[in-house]
Amino acid sequence: MTPEQQADYLLRDVDTFLPTAEELVDRIRDSKETGRPLRVKLGLDPTANVITLGWAVVLWKLREFQDLGHKAVLILGTFTAQVGDPSGQSETRKRLTASQVESFAASVKRNFGEILLTQEDLLKIRPNADWLASLDMREVLELTASTTLAQMLERDDFAKRFADRRPISMMEFMYPLLQGYDSVAVEADVELGGTDQLFNLMMGRQVQRRYGQAPQMVLTMPLLVGTDGKKKMSQSLGNYVNISPPYSEMFGKTMSIPDSAMPQWYMLASGLPIEEIRAALAALEDGTLHPGHAKRRLARAVVDRYQPGQGEIEEQAFDRQFVRREIPDDIPTYQLPPGEPEGEVYLPALLADAGLVASRSEGSRMLAQGAVRINGEKVTDEQVWRLRLLSTTHGTVVSVGKRRFVRLGDSPLQQPSA
């Protein structure tokens, strides 16, 4: 591609690019002439243990730069995650410990290869504790001289909290500066982020000027809404989809999104060619494509993006389980402990112990709501939730809702006894 074609390709689905597309063309042209690829930075704070489709939006944009021969510099915020990004926050975040952050970092680092090219000349992963943890007081003060309190209070979330007299810690003011210093440490030419990161990314330009570097270009991507179709995808909100197996969960959760979220998911999560996306959305708009068919097409595409050819397999499994209400084949086994006196087990306890619910109280609620089934038969709230163990049968299946199943490995169960 020519520099102009590269820029058109990279900017086709972004939310914001600064300062101008012409500067991106010029820097791509310079990189070709000098043989030095652009250094494209993305910082991710490991505040959870999986990569979601929301995170993946900007990771796939980073992959596009790699596909054009530029170098991805992935910053793992092992230091900044302990500070806490104030972006979009109405109050001070609860701080994570160093051990929590290290655990999360180890988990997500294993999955970056599902999206990014991992060759050494195309990817560098750097934990920012390498340079931030060793800053002395003189260096911290030099960093704070990059900006003013007035500039910090121009930030929307800070301004709102200040106006409402809600606390803002000095540590939170430091976060954009620390992220900006990351750009200095790796000499970033471009920094990527979600739309909620624009202030932090622009601060990077300011900090780089302070340290005598050419300011980075800034590219932000839209924030993918979660499965609720309302708020941005977040593990803390529970409205997320993990990019890793089981792919049945990826397919099923995509099928659960509201119709209103489909256009954005097609654009940001499907990985389909832009012409195919536009055709599907146009057909959806004029009614020639049924929303149910459009959602199936989307779910297949989302799965195929991470495991080519798996989308159709998951669609067939989905139909067996939810359309024809068959029990899936690949469900985990739970080994029953020795029975209580008289060979009985309390079902809310079994649901919790088998990992189908978080607690016995939740198990009781699911039973009261009619969400629990034994071998496909609903357990109603009129029945006593105590099951009698039998030693002559094997393989009883207990389910909660439509997606949580276990097969009992020992002494399976009769129907509930009155």
Coordinates of C-alpha atoms in Angstrom, one line a residue:
M1 CA 0.0 0.0 0.0
T2 CA 1.0 3.6 -0.6
P3 CA 1.3 5.8 2.5
E4 CA -2.1 7.3 1.5
Q5 CA -3.7 3.9 1.2
Q6 CA -2.3 2.8 4.6
A7 CA -3.7 5.9 6.3
D8 CA -7.2 5.3 4.7
Y9 CA -7.1 1.7 5.8
L10 CA -6.1 2.5 9.4
L11 CA -8.5 5.3 9.9
R12 CA -11.6 3.8 8.3
D13 CA -13.4 2.9 11.6
V14 CA -11.8 5.1 14.3
D15 CA -13.5 7.6 16.5
T16 CA -10.8 10.3 16.8
F17 CA -7.4 10.8 15.1
L18 CA -5.2 13.7 16.0
P19 CA -3.6 15.9 14.9
T20 CA -4.4 15.1 11.2
A21 CA -4.6 12.3 8.6
E22 CA -2.0 14.2 6.6
E23 CA 0.6 13.8 9.4
L24 CA -0.1 10.1 9.5
V25 CA 0.6 9.9 5.8
D26 CA 3.9 11.9 6.3
R27 CA 5.1 9.7 9.1
I28 CA 4.3 6.5 7.2
R29 CA 6.2 8.0 4.2
D30 CA 9.2 8.9 6.5
S31 CA 9.2 5.3 8.0
K32 CA 9.4 3.8 4.6
E33 CA 12.3 6.1 3.6
T34 CA 14.3 5.5 6.8
G35 CA 13.4 1.8 7.2
R36 CA 12.2 2.5 10.7
P37 CA 8.6 1.3 11.2
L38 CA 6.3 3.3 13.3
R39 CA 6.2 2.5 17.0
V40 CA 2.6 2.0 17.9
K41 CA 1.8 2.0 21.6
L42 CA -1.2 0.5 23.4
G43 CA -1.3 0.5 27.2
L44 CA -3.5 -1.9 29.0
D45 CA -3.8 -2.1 32.8
P46 CA -4.2 -5.7 33.9
T47 CA -7.2 -5.2 36.2
A48 CA -8.9 -8.5 35.3
N49 CA -7.8 -11.9 34.2
V50 CA -9.3 -12.3 30.7
I51 CA -9.3 -10.3 27.4
T52 CA -12.8 -9.3 26.4
L53 CA -14.2 -8.4 23.0
G54 CA -14.2 -4.8 24.3
W55 CA -10.4 -4.9 24.8
A56 CA -10.1 -6.7 21.5
V57 CA -11.4 -3.8 19.5
V58 CA -8.3 -1.7 20.1
L59 CA -6.0 -4.8 20.0
W60 CA -7.3 -5.6 16.4
K61 CA -6.5 -2.0 15.4
L62 CA -3.0 -2.6 16.8
R63 CA -2.8 -5.8 14.7
E64 CA -3.7 -3.7 11.5
F65 CA -0.6 -1.6 12.1
Q66 CA 1.4 -4.8 12.5
D67 CA 0.0 -6.2 9.2
L68 CA 1.4 -3.1 7.5
G69 CA 4.9 -3.7 8.9
H70 CA 4.8 -1.4 11.9
K71 CA 5.9 -2.3 15.4
A72 CA 3.3 -2.8 18.2
V73 CA 4.6 -1.7 21.7
L74 CA 2.2 -3.2 24.2
I75 CA 2.5 -1.6 27.6
L76 CA 1.3 -3.8 30.5
G77 CA 0.4 -1.4 33.2
T78 CA 1.8 -3.3 36.1
F79 CA 2.5 0.0 37.9
T80 CA -0.4 2.2 36.7
A81 CA -2.9 -0.5 37.5
Q82 CA -2.0 0.0 41.2
V83 CA -2.7 3.7 40.8
G84 CA -6.0 3.3 39.1
D85 CA -7.2 4.9 35.9
P86 CA -9.7 7.7 36.7
S87 CA -11.2 7.7 33.2
G88 CA -15.0 7.6 33.4
Q89 CA -15.0 7.3 37.2
S90 CA -17.4 9.2 39.4
E91 CA -15.3 8.3 42.5
T92 CA -11.9 7.1 43.5
R93 CA -11.2 3.6 42.4
K94 CA -10.4 0.9 44.9
R95 CA -6.6 0.2 44.6
L96 CA -5.3 -3.2 43.5
T97 CA -2.3 -4.8 45.2
A98 CA 0.9 -5.6 43.4
S99 CA 0.2 -9.4 43.7
Q100 CA -3.3 -9.0 42.2
V101 CA -1.9 -7.0 39.2
E102 CA 0.9 -9.5 38.6
S103 CA -1.6 -12.4 38.6
F104 CA -3.9 -10.6 36.1
A105 CA -0.9 -9.7 33.9
A106 CA 0.3 -13.3 33.8
S107 CA -3.2 -14.4 32.7
V108 CA -3.8 -11.9 30.0
K109 CA -0.3 -12.0 28.6
R110 CA -0.9 -15.6 27.5
N111 CA -3.8 -14.6 25.3
F112 CA -2.4 -11.6 23.3
G113 CA -1.2 -14.1 20.6
E114 CA -4.8 -14.8 19.8
I115 CA -4.9 -11.4 18.1
L116 CA -1.4 -9.9 17.7
L117 CA 1.5 -11.1 15.6
T118 CA 4.2 -12.2 18.1
Q119 CA 7.4 -12.0 16.0
E120 CA 10.0 -10.0 17.8
D121 CA 10.3 -7.4 15.1
L122 CA 6.5 -6.7 15.2
L123 CA 5.7 -6.9 19.0
K124 CA 7.3 -5.7 22.1
I125 CA 5.6 -6.2 25.5
R126 CA 6.8 -4.0 28.3
P127 CA 5.6 -3.8 31.9
N128 CA 5.7 -0.1 32.9
A129 CA 6.9 -0.9 36.4
D130 CA 10.3 -1.3 34.7
W131 CA 10.7 2.5 34.5
L132 CA 7.9 4.0 36.7
A133 CA 8.8 2.1 39.9
S134 CA 12.3 3.5 39.9
L135 CA 11.5 7.2 39.4
D136 CA 13.0 9.3 42.2
M137 CA 11.4 12.5 43.7
R138 CA 13.4 14.8 41.4
E139 CA 12.1 12.9 38.4
V140 CA 8.5 12.8 39.7
L141 CA 8.6 16.6 40.2
E142 CA 10.0 17.0 36.6
L143 CA 7.1 15.0 35.3
T144 CA 4.5 17.0 37.2
A145 CA 5.9 20.2 35.6
S146 CA 4.5 18.9 32.3
T147 CA 1.0 20.2 33.1
T148 CA -1.0 22.5 35.4
L149 CA -3.9 21.9 37.8
A150 CA -6.1 24.0 35.6
Q151 CA -5.4 21.7 32.6
M152 CA -6.2 18.6 34.8
L153 CA -9.5 20.1 35.8
E154 CA -10.5 20.5 32.2
R155 CA -11.0 16.8 32.1
D156 CA -14.7 16.0 32.2
D157 CA -14.8 13.4 35.0
F158 CA -12.5 15.5 37.2
A159 CA -14.5 18.7 36.5
K160 CA -17.8 16.9 37.4
R161 CA -16.4 15.5 40.7
F162 CA -14.8 18.9 41.6
A163 CA -18.1 20.6 41.0
D164 CA -20.0 18.1 43.0
R165 CA -17.4 18.3 45.8
R166 CA -16.6 14.6 45.4
P167 CA -13.0 13.5 46.4
I168 CA -10.2 13.5 43.8
S169 CA -6.9 12.1 45.1
M170 CA -3.6 13.6 44.0
M171 CA -2.7 10.1 42.9
E172 CA -5.5 10.2 40.3
F173 CA -4.0 13.4 38.9
M174 CA -0.7 11.5 38.5
Y175 CA -2.2 8.8 36.3
P176 CA -2.3 10.7 33.0
L177 CA 1.2 11.9 33.6
L178 CA 2.5 8.3 34.3
Q179 CA 0.7 7.1 31.1
G180 CA 2.4 10.0 29.3
Y181 CA 5.8 9.0 30.6
D182 CA 5.2 5.5 29.2
S183 CA 5.1 7.2 25.8
V184 CA 8.5 8.9 26.5
A185 CA 10.0 5.6 27.7
V186 CA 9.1 3.7 24.5
E187 CA 9.4 6.7 22.1
A188 CA 5.9 6.2 20.8
D189 CA 4.9 7.5 17.3
V190 CA 1.2 6.6 17.7
E191 CA -0.8 5.7 20.8
L192 CA -4.1 3.8 20.6
G193 CA -6.9 3.7 23.1
G194 CA -10.7 3.8 23.6
T195 CA -12.7 7.0 23.4
D196 CA -12.5 7.3 27.2
Q197 CA -8.7 7.5 27.0
L198 CA -8.5 10.6 24.8
F199 CA -7.4 12.9 27.7
N200 CA -4.7 10.5 28.8
L201 CA -3.4 10.1 25.2
M202 CA -3.3 13.8 24.6
M203 CA -1.4 14.2 27.9
G204 CA 1.2 11.9 26.4
R205 CA 1.8 14.4 23.6
Q206 CA 2.3 17.1 26.2
V207 CA 4.7 15.0 28.3
Q208 CA 6.7 14.0 25.2
R209 CA 7.2 17.7 24.3
R210 CA 8.5 18.3 27.8
Y211 CA 11.1 15.6 27.3
G212 CA 12.2 16.8 23.8
Q213 CA 10.4 14.1 21.8
A214 CA 8.1 14.6 18.8
P215 CA 4.6 14.3 20.1
Q216 CA 2.8 11.0 19.3
M217 CA -0.3 10.8 17.1
V218 CA -3.4 9.8 18.9
L219 CA -6.0 7.3 17.7
T220 CA -9.1 6.3 19.7
M221 CA -11.6 3.5 18.9
P222 CA -15.3 3.4 19.9
L223 CA -16.1 1.6 23.1
L224 CA -18.0 -1.7 22.5
V225 CA -21.2 -2.0 24.4
G226 CA -21.7 -5.1 26.5
T227 CA -24.2 -7.9 26.2
D228 CA -26.8 -5.6 27.9
G229 CA -26.6 -3.2 24.9
K230 CA -26.3 -0.2 27.2
K231 CA -23.0 0.1 29.1
K232 CA -19.5 -0.4 27.8
M233 CA -18.3 -4.0 28.1
S234 CA -16.7 -4.6 31.5
Q235 CA -15.9 -7.6 33.6
S236 CA -17.0 -5.7 36.7
L237 CA -20.4 -5.3 35.2
G238 CA -20.7 -8.9 34.0
N239 CA -21.7 -7.9 30.5
Y240 CA -18.6 -9.1 28.8
V241 CA -17.5 -11.9 26.3
N242 CA -14.2 -13.6 26.7
I243 CA -12.1 -14.1 23.5
S244 CA -10.9 -17.5 24.8
P245 CA -12.7 -20.8 24.8
P246 CA -15.3 -22.1 25.5
Y247 CA -16.5 -20.8 22.1
S248 CA -20.0 -22.0 22.9
E249 CA -20.2 -19.2 25.5
M250 CA -18.9 -16.7 22.9
F251 CA -21.6 -17.8 20.5
G252 CA -24.4 -17.9 23.1
K253 CA -23.6 -14.5 24.6
T254 CA -23.4 -12.9 21.2
M255 CA -26.9 -14.3 20.4
S256 CA -28.1 -12.7 23.7
I257 CA -27.3 -9.1 22.7
P258 CA -30.3 -6.8 22.0
D259 CA -31.0 -6.1 18.3
S260 CA -30.0 -2.4 18.9
A261 CA -26.4 -3.4 19.6
M262 CA -25.9 -5.4 16.4
P263 CA -24.7 -2.6 14.1
Q264 CA -21.9 -1.7 16.5
W265 CA -21.0 -5.3 17.1
Y266 CA -20.9 -6.0 13.3
M267 CA -18.5 -3.0 12.9
L268 CA -16.2 -3.6 15.9
A269 CA -16.4 -7.3 16.8
S270 CA -17.2 -9.4 13.7
G271 CA -14.0 -9.0 11.8
L272 CA -16.0 -9.3 8.5
P273 CA -14.9 -7.3 5.4
I274 CA -16.3 -3.8 5.5
E275 CA -18.3 -4.3 2.3
E276 CA -20.0 -7.4 3.8
I277 CA -20.7 -5.5 7.0
R278 CA -22.3 -2.6 5.1
A279 CA -24.4 -5.0 3.0
A280 CA -25.6 -6.8 6.1
L281 CA -26.5 -3.6 8.0
A282 CA -28.3 -2.2 4.9
A283 CA -30.4 -5.4 4.6
L284 CA -31.1 -5.3 8.3
E285 CA -32.3 -1.7 8.0
D286 CA -34.6 -2.3 5.0
G287 CA -36.0 -5.5 6.5
T288 CA -34.7 -7.9 3.9
L289 CA -32.5 -9.6 6.6
H290 CA -34.4 -10.8 9.6
P291 CA -32.8 -9.7 12.9
G292 CA -32.6 -13.4 14.1
H293 CA -30.7 -14.4 11.0
A294 CA -28.4 -11.3 11.2
K295 CA -27.6 -12.2 14.8
R296 CA -26.7 -15.8 13.9
R297 CA -24.4 -14.5 11.1
L298 CA -22.8 -12.1 13.6
A299 CA -22.3 -14.8 16.2
R300 CA -20.7 -17.2 13.7
A301 CA -18.4 -14.4 12.5
V302 CA -17.3 -13.4 16.1
V303 CA -16.4 -17.1 16.8
D304 CA -14.6 -17.6 13.5
R305 CA -12.5 -14.6 14.1
Y306 CA -10.8 -16.4 17.0
Q307 CA -11.2 -20.0 15.8
P308 CA -11.8 -20.2 12.0
G309 CA -14.5 -22.7 11.1
Q310 CA -15.8 -23.0 14.7
G311 CA -18.8 -20.7 14.2
E312 CA -20.9 -23.2 12.4
I313 CA -20.1 -25.9 14.9
E314 CA -21.2 -23.7 17.7
E315 CA -24.4 -22.7 15.9
Q316 CA -25.3 -26.3 15.5
A317 CA -24.6 -27.0 19.2
F318 CA -26.6 -23.9 20.1
D319 CA -29.6 -25.2 18.2
R320 CA -29.4 -28.6 19.9
Q321 CA -29.3 -27.0 23.3
F322 CA -31.7 -24.0 23.0
V323 CA -33.9 -24.7 20.0
R324 CA -34.4 -28.5 20.4
R325 CA -33.6 -28.3 24.1
E326 CA -31.1 -31.2 24.0
I327 CA -28.4 -31.6 26.7
P328 CA -25.0 -30.6 25.3
D329 CA -22.3 -33.3 25.1
D330 CA -19.2 -31.4 26.4
I331 CA -20.2 -30.5 29.9
P332 CA -18.0 -30.8 33.0
T333 CA -18.4 -33.7 35.5
Y334 CA -18.9 -33.1 39.2
Q335 CA -17.9 -35.9 41.5
L336 CA -20.4 -36.2 44.4
P337 CA -19.0 -36.3 47.9
P338 CA -20.3 -39.0 50.3
G339 CA -24.0 -38.6 50.9
E340 CA -25.6 -37.2 54.0
P341 CA -27.4 -39.5 56.4
E342 CA -30.0 -41.6 54.6
G343 CA -28.2 -41.1 51.3
E344 CA -29.6 -37.6 50.6
V345 CA -28.0 -34.3 49.5
Y346 CA -29.3 -30.8 49.8
L347 CA -29.7 -29.4 46.3
P348 CA -28.7 -25.7 47.0
A349 CA -25.5 -27.0 48.5
L350 CA -24.8 -29.2 45.5
L351 CA -25.4 -26.4 43.1
A352 CA -22.9 -24.2 44.9
D353 CA -20.3 -27.0 45.4
A354 CA -20.5 -27.9 41.7
G355 CA -19.9 -24.3 40.6
L356 CA -23.3 -23.8 39.0
V357 CA -24.1 -20.9 41.4
A358 CA -22.0 -18.6 43.6
S359 CA -23.6 -19.6 46.9
R360 CA -26.3 -21.7 48.6
S361 CA -28.5 -18.7 48.8
E362 CA -28.2 -18.1 45.1
G363 CA -29.0 -21.8 44.6
S364 CA -32.2 -21.4 46.6
R365 CA -33.2 -18.3 44.5
M366 CA -32.6 -20.2 41.3
L367 CA -34.7 -23.1 42.5
A368 CA -37.5 -20.7 43.5
Q369 CA -37.4 -19.1 40.1
G370 CA -37.7 -22.5 38.4
A371 CA -34.3 -22.2 36.7
V372 CA -33.0 -25.6 37.9
R373 CA -33.5 -28.8 36.0
I374 CA -32.6 -32.4 36.7
N375 CA -32.1 -34.4 33.4
G376 CA -34.1 -31.7 31.7
E377 CA -37.0 -31.7 34.1
K378 CA -37.7 -28.5 36.0
V379 CA -37.4 -28.6 39.8
T380 CA -40.3 -26.5 41.1
D381 CA -40.5 -24.5 44.3
E382 CA -43.3 -26.7 45.6
Q383 CA -40.9 -29.6 46.0
V384 CA -38.5 -30.3 48.8
W385 CA -35.0 -29.5 47.5
R386 CA -33.5 -32.6 48.8
L387 CA -32.4 -35.4 46.4
R388 CA -32.0 -39.1 47.2
L389 CA -28.8 -40.7 46.0
L390 CA -28.9 -43.9 44.0
S391 CA -26.0 -46.2 43.3
T392 CA -27.5 -48.0 40.4
T393 CA -27.7 -45.1 37.9
H394 CA -25.0 -42.9 36.4
G395 CA -24.7 -39.6 34.5
T396 CA -27.5 -37.4 36.0
V397 CA -27.3 -33.9 34.5
V398 CA -28.1 -30.9 36.7
S399 CA -28.5 -27.5 35.0
V400 CA -29.1 -23.9 36.0
G401 CA -30.5 -21.6 33.3
K402 CA -29.7 -22.3 29.7
R403 CA -25.9 -22.4 29.9
R404 CA -24.7 -24.0 33.2
F405 CA -24.6 -27.8 33.3
V406 CA -22.8 -30.5 35.2
R407 CA -22.9 -34.2 34.9
L408 CA -22.8 -36.1 38.2
G409 CA -19.9 -38.6 38.2
D410 CA -20.8 -40.8 41.2
S411 CA -24.0 -41.8 42.9
P412 CA -26.4 -39.8 40.7
L413 CA -29.8 -38.7 41.7
Q414 CA -33.5 -39.6 41.6
Q415 CA -36.1 -37.0 40.9
P416 CA -36.7 -34.7 44.0
S417 CA -38.5 -36.5 46.8
A418 CA -41.5 -34.9 48.4

